[in-house]
Short mmCIF file of C-alpha atoms in Angstrom, two decimals:
data_model
loop_
_atom_site.label_atom_id
_atom_site.label_comp_id
_atom_site.label_asym_id
_atom_site.label_seq_id
_atom_site.Cartn_x
_atom_site.Cartn_y
_atom_site.Cartn_z
CA UNK A 1 0.00 0.00 0.00
CA UNK A 2 1.43 3.39 -1.01
CA UNK A 3 0.17 6.81 0.26
CA UNK A 4 1.31 10.08 -1.42
CA UNK A 5 -0.20 13.56 -1.26
CA UNK A 6 -3.08 12.17 0.67
CA UNK A 7 -3.74 9.57 -1.98
CA UNK A 8 -3.51 5.87 -1.26
CA UNK A 9 -2.91 3.10 -3.79
CA UNK A 10 -2.94 -0.61 -3.03
CA UNK A 11 -1.52 -3.54 -5.10
CA UNK A 12 -1.01 -7.25 -4.26
CA UNK A 13 1.13 -10.15 -5.52
CA UNK A 14 0.91 -13.87 -4.79
CA UNK A 15 4.18 -15.47 -3.61
CA UNK A 16 4.42 -19.31 -3.70
CA UNK A 17 7.02 -21.07 -1.59
CA UNK A 18 7.77 -24.64 -2.74
CA UNK A 19 7.46 -27.20 0.03
CA UNK A 20 10.92 -28.59 -0.65
CA UNK A 21 11.58 -31.31 1.93
CA UNK A 22 14.50 -31.04 4.26
CA UNK A 23 15.60 -34.47 3.08
CA UNK A 24 14.44 -37.21 0.73
CA UNK A 25 15.40 -40.82 0.12
CA UNK A 26 15.19 -43.37 -2.64
CA UNK A 27 12.67 -45.96 -1.60
CA UNK A 28 11.86 -49.29 -3.32
CA UNK A 29 8.97 -51.65 -3.88
CA UNK A 30 11.00 -54.60 -2.62
CA UNK A 31 14.45 -55.88 -1.77
CA UNK A 32 17.38 -54.21 -3.52
CA UNK A 33 18.92 -57.67 -3.94
CA UNK A 34 17.00 -59.94 -6.29
CA UNK A 35 17.45 -62.61 -8.93
CA UNK A 36 18.19 -62.18 -12.59
CA UNK A 37 14.92 -61.78 -14.46
CA UNK A 38 13.18 -59.98 -11.58
CA UNK A 39 12.94 -56.19 -11.04
CA UNK A 40 12.38 -53.55 -8.36
CA UNK A 41 10.65 -50.17 -8.54
CA UNK A 42 12.68 -47.18 -7.26
CA UNK A 43 10.91 -43.98 -6.27
CA UNK A 44 11.64 -40.84 -4.22
CA UNK A 45 10.05 -40.36 -0.83
CA UNK A 46 8.56 -37.79 -0.43
CA UNK A 47 7.58 -37.41 -4.07
CA UNK A 48 7.79 -34.15 -6.04
CA UNK A 49 4.30 -33.91 -7.46
CA UNK A 50 4.57 -32.54 -10.97
CA UNK A 51 8.33 -32.25 -10.62
CA UNK A 52 11.05 -33.67 -12.83
CA UNK A 53 13.34 -36.62 -12.13
CA UNK A 54 16.69 -37.58 -13.56
CA UNK A 55 17.82 -41.11 -12.74
CA UNK A 56 21.31 -42.39 -13.55
CA UNK A 57 23.22 -45.62 -12.98
CA UNK A 58 26.88 -46.37 -12.55
CA UNK A 59 29.03 -48.18 -13.51
CA UNK A 60 28.45 -48.72 -17.24
CA UNK A 61 26.38 -49.60 -19.04
CA UNK A 62 24.77 -46.24 -18.33
CA UNK A 63 21.04 -46.27 -17.75
CA UNK A 64 18.95 -43.07 -17.42
CA UNK A 65 15.27 -42.42 -16.84
CA UNK A 66 13.02 -39.43 -16.16
CA UNK A 67 9.98 -41.14 -14.73
CA UNK A 68 9.00 -40.77 -11.07
CA UNK A 69 9.01 -44.57 -10.85
CA UNK A 70 12.14 -46.26 -12.15
CA UNK A 71 11.89 -49.99 -12.77
CA UNK A 72 15.34 -51.52 -12.35
CA UNK A 73 16.49 -54.90 -13.71
CA UNK A 74 20.26 -54.37 -13.73
CA UNK A 75 22.60 -54.17 -10.74
CA UNK A 76 24.50 -50.98 -9.98
CA UNK A 77 24.49 -47.70 -8.02
CA UNK A 78 21.46 -45.53 -8.74
CA UNK A 79 21.30 -41.75 -8.24
CA UNK A 80 18.42 -39.35 -8.75
CA UNK A 81 18.09 -35.54 -8.87
CA UNK A 82 14.67 -34.03 -8.35
CA UNK A 83 13.37 -30.57 -9.27
CA UNK A 84 9.97 -29.40 -8.11
CA UNK A 85 7.29 -28.22 -10.49
CA UNK A 86 8.41 -24.67 -9.80
CA UNK A 87 12.06 -25.40 -10.48
CA UNK A 88 13.32 -25.79 -6.94
CA UNK A 89 15.89 -28.53 -6.50
CA UNK A 90 15.51 -31.25 -3.90
CA UNK A 91 18.35 -31.64 -1.44
CA UNK A 92 20.97 -34.18 -2.41
CA UNK A 93 19.57 -37.74 -2.20
CA UNK A 94 21.82 -40.63 -1.21
CA UNK A 95 22.23 -43.26 -3.91
CA UNK A 96 21.13 -46.85 -3.50
CA UNK A 97 22.96 -50.01 -4.59
CA UNK A 98 21.00 -52.70 -6.41
CA UNK A 99 22.43 -56.22 -6.53
CA UNK A 100 21.18 -58.66 -9.16
CA UNK A 101 22.17 -62.26 -8.49
CA UNK A 102 22.87 -64.60 -11.37
CA UNK A 103 20.68 -67.64 -11.67
CA UNK A 104 22.32 -70.97 -10.85
CA UNK A 105 23.69 -72.90 -13.80
CA UNK A 106 21.28 -75.64 -14.79
CA UNK A 107 21.59 -78.32 -17.43
CA UNK A 108 20.99 -82.05 -17.18
CA UNK A 109 23.49 -84.47 -18.69
CA UNK A 110 23.14 -88.21 -19.06
CA UNK A 111 21.29 -90.67 -21.25
CA UNK A 112 17.56 -90.17 -21.58
CA UNK A 113 16.71 -93.46 -23.31
CA UNK A 114 17.16 -96.72 -21.41
CA UNK A 115 16.24 -100.36 -21.49
CA UNK A 116 14.38 -102.05 -18.67
CA UNK A 117 16.78 -103.16 -15.92
CA UNK A 118 19.44 -100.56 -16.68
CA UNK A 119 20.53 -97.79 -14.30
CA UNK A 120 19.44 -94.18 -14.80
CA UNK A 121 22.18 -91.63 -14.14
CA UNK A 122 21.50 -87.91 -14.51
CA UNK A 123 23.51 -84.97 -13.22
CA UNK A 124 23.63 -81.18 -13.30
CA UNK A 125 26.24 -78.58 -12.34
CA UNK A 126 27.58 -78.94 -8.77
CA UNK A 127 27.86 -76.10 -6.28
CA UNK A 128 24.24 -75.35 -5.46
CA UNK A 129 21.41 -76.93 -3.51
CA UNK A 130 19.01 -79.15 -5.41
CA UNK A 131 15.63 -80.79 -5.51
CA UNK A 132 14.86 -83.39 -8.16
CA UNK A 133 11.32 -84.09 -9.32
CA UNK A 134 9.66 -86.88 -11.26
CA UNK A 135 6.47 -85.93 -13.09
CA UNK A 136 6.07 -82.93 -10.79
CA UNK A 137 6.60 -84.76 -7.47
CA UNK A 138 9.76 -84.87 -5.35
CA UNK A 139 11.78 -87.82 -6.54
CA UNK A 140 12.03 -89.38 -3.08
CA UNK A 141 8.24 -89.62 -2.86
CA UNK A 142 8.34 -91.96 -5.86
CA UNK A 143 11.67 -93.69 -5.28
CA UNK A 144 12.15 -93.62 -1.52
CA UNK A 145 15.70 -94.96 -1.59
CA UNK A 146 16.92 -92.38 -4.12
CA UNK A 147 18.78 -89.31 -2.82
CA UNK A 148 17.02 -86.44 -4.59
CA UNK A 149 18.94 -83.46 -3.15
CA UNK A 150 22.35 -84.14 -4.73
CA UNK A 151 23.61 -82.71 -7.99
CA UNK A 152 23.21 -86.19 -9.48
CA UNK A 153 20.70 -89.02 -9.20
CA UNK A 154 21.12 -92.77 -9.71
CA UNK A 155 18.13 -95.11 -10.08
CA UNK A 156 18.97 -98.80 -10.65
CA UNK A 157 16.76 -101.54 -12.09
CA UNK A 158 14.63 -99.30 -14.25
CA UNK A 159 11.12 -100.33 -15.22
CA UNK A 160 9.10 -99.00 -18.18
CA UNK A 161 6.82 -97.28 -15.64
CA UNK A 162 9.81 -95.08 -14.70
CA UNK A 163 9.45 -93.22 -18.00
CA UNK A 164 8.50 -89.56 -17.60
CA UNK A 165 9.72 -86.03 -16.95
CA UNK A 166 12.72 -85.62 -14.65
CA UNK A 167 13.40 -82.07 -13.44
CA UNK A 168 15.93 -80.44 -11.13
CA UNK A 169 15.52 -77.14 -9.31
CA UNK A 170 18.85 -75.55 -8.31
CA UNK A 171 19.11 -72.82 -5.68
CA UNK A 172 22.18 -70.61 -5.15
CA UNK A 173 23.33 -68.64 -2.10
CA UNK A 174 21.12 -65.68 -3.07
CA UNK A 175 18.07 -67.92 -3.00
CA UNK A 176 17.74 -67.68 -6.77
CA UNK A 177 16.27 -70.73 -8.45
CA UNK A 178 16.36 -72.16 -11.92
CA UNK A 179 15.09 -75.43 -13.28
CA UNK A 180 15.53 -77.70 -16.25
CA UNK A 181 13.75 -80.90 -17.31
CA UNK A 182 14.41 -83.89 -19.55
CA UNK A 183 12.04 -86.58 -20.73
CA UNK A 184 13.28 -90.09 -19.95
CA UNK A 185 12.08 -93.15 -21.85
CA UNK A 186 12.53 -96.67 -20.44
CA UNK A 187 11.85 -99.27 -23.12
CA UNK A 188 10.63 -102.74 -22.08
CA UNK A 189 12.71 -105.84 -22.67
CA UNK A 190 11.47 -108.58 -24.96
CA UNK A 191 10.03 -111.62 -23.21
CA UNK A 192 12.82 -113.78 -21.78
CA UNK A 193 13.51 -116.64 -24.19
CA UNK A 194 12.89 -120.14 -22.84
CA UNK A 195 15.22 -122.80 -24.30
CA UNK A 196 13.85 -126.32 -24.42
CA UNK A 197 16.17 -129.18 -25.52
CA UNK A 198 15.04 -132.12 -27.64
CA UNK A 199 16.70 -135.27 -28.94
CA UNK A 200 16.09 -137.43 -31.97
CA UNK A 201 16.73 -136.74 -35.65
CA UNK A 202 17.04 -132.99 -36.26
CA UNK A 203 14.86 -131.15 -35.53
CA UNK A 204 14.34 -133.34 -32.49
CA UNK A 205 10.94 -134.08 -31.05
CA UNK A 206 11.79 -136.07 -27.91
CA UNK A 207 12.17 -133.85 -24.82
CA UNK A 208 15.68 -134.15 -23.37
CA UNK A 209 16.25 -134.31 -19.63
CA UNK A 210 18.81 -132.19 -17.81
CA UNK A 211 21.72 -132.07 -17.42
CA UNK A 212 22.65 -132.10 -21.09
CA UNK A 213 25.83 -134.05 -21.71
CA UNK A 214 27.90 -134.06 -24.87
CA UNK A 215 27.46 -136.97 -27.22
CA UNK A 216 23.91 -136.84 -28.57
CA UNK A 217 22.77 -134.28 -31.12
CA UNK A 218 20.34 -131.92 -29.43
CA UNK A 219 17.81 -129.55 -30.90
CA UNK A 220 17.33 -126.33 -28.98
CA UNK A 221 13.95 -124.68 -29.46
CA UNK A 222 13.03 -121.20 -28.19
CA UNK A 223 9.66 -120.01 -26.98
CA UNK A 224 7.59 -117.85 -26.98
CA UNK A 225 6.86 -117.01 -30.58
CA UNK A 226 8.16 -113.47 -31.09
CA UNK A 227 6.94 -110.67 -33.33
CA UNK A 228 8.96 -109.90 -36.50
CA UNK A 229 10.67 -106.97 -34.72
CA UNK A 230 12.40 -109.40 -32.32
CA UNK A 231 15.56 -111.02 -33.66
CA UNK A 232 16.99 -114.20 -32.12
CA UNK A 233 20.76 -114.64 -32.32
CA UNK A 234 23.03 -117.29 -30.76
CA UNK A 235 26.60 -117.03 -29.54
CA UNK A 236 27.40 -119.78 -32.05
CA UNK A 237 26.60 -117.43 -34.94
CA UNK A 238 23.28 -119.11 -35.65
CA UNK A 239 19.98 -117.26 -35.85
CA UNK A 240 16.38 -118.29 -35.32
CA UNK A 241 14.30 -120.17 -32.80
CA UNK A 242 15.50 -123.71 -33.65
CA UNK A 243 19.20 -124.65 -33.72
CA UNK A 244 21.26 -127.85 -33.33
CA UNK A 245 23.73 -128.35 -30.47
CA UNK A 246 26.23 -131.13 -29.79
CA UNK A 247 29.53 -129.75 -28.52
CA UNK A 248 30.14 -129.14 -24.83
CA UNK A 249 29.70 -125.38 -24.27
CA UNK A 250 27.22 -122.70 -23.20
CA UNK A 251 24.57 -121.97 -25.79
CA UNK A 252 23.31 -118.40 -25.36
CA UNK A 253 20.33 -117.01 -27.22
CA UNK A 254 19.64 -113.27 -27.25
CA UNK A 255 16.27 -111.77 -28.11
CA UNK A 256 16.76 -108.23 -29.42
CA UNK A 257 14.04 -105.70 -30.14
CA UNK A 258 15.31 -104.14 -33.35
CA UNK A 259 13.21 -101.01 -32.80
CA UNK A 260 14.74 -100.14 -29.41
CA UNK A 261 17.94 -102.18 -29.24
CA UNK A 262 16.85 -103.67 -25.91
CA UNK A 263 17.72 -107.33 -25.46
CA UNK A 264 17.52 -110.22 -23.02
CA UNK A 265 19.42 -113.52 -23.04
CA UNK A 266 19.05 -117.09 -21.81
CA UNK A 267 21.65 -119.83 -21.52
CA UNK A 268 21.60 -123.60 -21.67
CA UNK A 269 24.72 -125.70 -21.25
CA UNK A 270 25.85 -128.91 -22.89
CA UNK A 271 28.27 -130.30 -20.33
CA UNK A 272 31.47 -132.25 -21.05
CA UNK A 273 31.80 -135.93 -20.23
CA UNK A 274 34.21 -137.00 -17.50
CA UNK A 275 37.74 -137.64 -18.72
CA UNK A 276 38.32 -141.41 -18.56
CA UNK A 277 41.35 -141.39 -20.85
CA UNK A 278 43.50 -142.47 -17.89
CA UNK A 279 41.15 -145.23 -16.75
CA UNK A 280 42.87 -148.63 -16.87
CA UNK A 281 41.75 -150.93 -19.69
CA UNK A 282 43.03 -153.91 -21.61
CA UNK A 283 44.05 -157.43 -20.50
CA UNK A 284 46.48 -158.11 -17.63
CA UNK A 285 47.77 -161.41 -16.27
CA UNK A 286 49.00 -161.81 -12.69
CA UNK A 287 50.61 -164.75 -10.94
CA UNK A 288 48.41 -166.85 -8.72
CA UNK A 289 50.77 -166.15 -5.85
CA UNK A 290 49.62 -162.50 -5.90
CA UNK A 291 46.18 -163.45 -4.65
CA UNK A 292 44.92 -159.88 -5.12
CA UNK A 293 45.90 -156.73 -7.01
CA UNK A 294 44.90 -153.09 -6.59
CA UNK A 295 44.07 -151.20 -9.76
CA UNK A 296 44.32 -147.35 -9.53
CA UNK A 297 41.45 -145.34 -10.95
CA UNK A 298 41.84 -141.96 -12.72
CA UNK A 299 41.92 -138.64 -10.88
CA UNK A 300 39.29 -135.93 -11.18
CA UNK A 301 36.15 -138.04 -11.15
CA UNK A 302 33.33 -136.99 -8.82
CA UNK A 303 31.68 -140.39 -8.49
CA UNK A 304 33.27 -143.77 -9.25
CA UNK A 305 31.13 -146.78 -10.13
CA UNK A 306 33.10 -149.93 -10.91
CA UNK A 307 31.19 -152.87 -12.36
CA UNK A 308 32.09 -156.50 -12.96
CA UNK A 309 30.69 -158.58 -15.77
CA UNK A 310 28.98 -161.69 -14.53
CA UNK A 311 27.80 -163.73 -17.47
CA UNK A 312 26.20 -161.19 -19.71
CA UNK A 313 25.25 -158.82 -16.91
CA UNK A 314 27.22 -155.98 -15.39
CA UNK A 315 26.87 -155.81 -11.61
CA UNK A 316 28.10 -153.23 -9.10
CA UNK A 317 31.57 -153.99 -7.75
CA UNK A 318 33.01 -150.87 -6.00
CA UNK A 319 32.44 -147.15 -5.63
CA UNK A 320 36.01 -146.22 -4.69
CA UNK A 321 38.63 -144.64 -6.92
CA UNK A 322 40.88 -147.71 -6.75
CA UNK A 323 39.63 -151.29 -6.86
CA UNK A 324 41.12 -154.44 -5.43
CA UNK A 325 40.67 -157.53 -7.60
CA UNK A 326 41.14 -161.00 -6.08
CA UNK A 327 41.75 -164.30 -7.79
CA UNK A 328 40.47 -165.55 -10.16
CA UNK A 329 39.96 -161.96 -11.53
CA UNK A 330 37.34 -161.01 -14.07
CA UNK A 331 36.19 -158.34 -16.50
CA UNK A 332 35.64 -154.84 -15.12
CA UNK A 333 34.69 -151.38 -16.30
CA UNK A 334 34.43 -147.91 -14.74
CA UNK A 335 31.42 -145.63 -15.03
CA UNK A 336 32.60 -142.19 -13.95
CA UNK A 337 30.48 -139.13 -13.15
CA UNK A 338 31.72 -135.51 -13.14
CA UNK A 339 30.45 -132.50 -11.21
CA UNK A 340 27.86 -131.82 -13.94
CA UNK A 341 26.22 -135.21 -13.48
CA UNK A 342 27.47 -136.46 -16.84
CA UNK A 343 28.85 -139.99 -17.10
CA UNK A 344 31.07 -141.98 -19.38
CA UNK A 345 32.12 -145.61 -19.43
CA UNK A 346 35.67 -146.85 -19.78
CA UNK A 347 36.93 -149.67 -21.98
CA UNK A 348 36.86 -153.15 -20.44
CA UNK A 349 39.61 -154.13 -18.04
CA UNK A 350 40.38 -157.86 -17.92
CA UNK A 351 42.33 -159.19 -14.95
CA UNK A 352 43.54 -162.83 -14.96
CA UNK A 353 45.39 -164.78 -12.25
#
């Protein structure tokens, strides 16, 4: 108000004082330490309504923003300068440090296709904590004996029902998690081949009793009847479900599913005869004064069965390795048995006094 020469004049002006805070801070919507792929919202508290914001990050790569809310996905030190709507600067605001943790390394190595009965072995990178899952459930709930918190898993004696999705979740020291899955297929084995031996002219038709001993010609027949995708091979080089066998050895047949490569084998053995090449034979004369003579039998025989010929009949004489023959002597032979239950008969031994 101005008064001059008795005259008074009045004028007014509106003065606005910005409510600049004494201090301000950078606040956040969550933790300033988080996992790669997540984010946090930075904002100034108290806010400058209608004001301007300049956000910067160090170290490089440089990131800037002018929004009141700054969504951050990269670690670093973040600064902000704020100017009110009327151009008044905020006091200096302390920066904040954002830490972004890397995710744990995850990848599953190991075979994913198996045959029934094999052992599953899968592993991922070591150095973290783990939880393995099978079809969405913790592995131990399905396979109680399997350790499912190691970097690797081992499951023996696989069954076709073990096929499915195997996943591992890895957690690092920051609590960050990552997961990876593989689909595992367990193929069934063909039906186990059953080998049945026969005798008679090939292919034999008379069932042979066990044990099989070398000498006769056997016919080995395999059941069941397989589909065309199943191939039968023998360790003798033969193929098919019916093969001859005569020599003393193991005869192994393998049924292979040609679509999966899975196979199963069975074995039948033709056993050797006992070795009687050292059994005494031939004709020997002894003086009457001897009265008796001891004849040594061969070594390596499991069971000895000496027989004496009486007329046209062979009768049991002794079951010891060595036999003692008394005057007037006679005709003898040895039937020897080996550990397989196979027997052979020696040539005749004639003792005369």
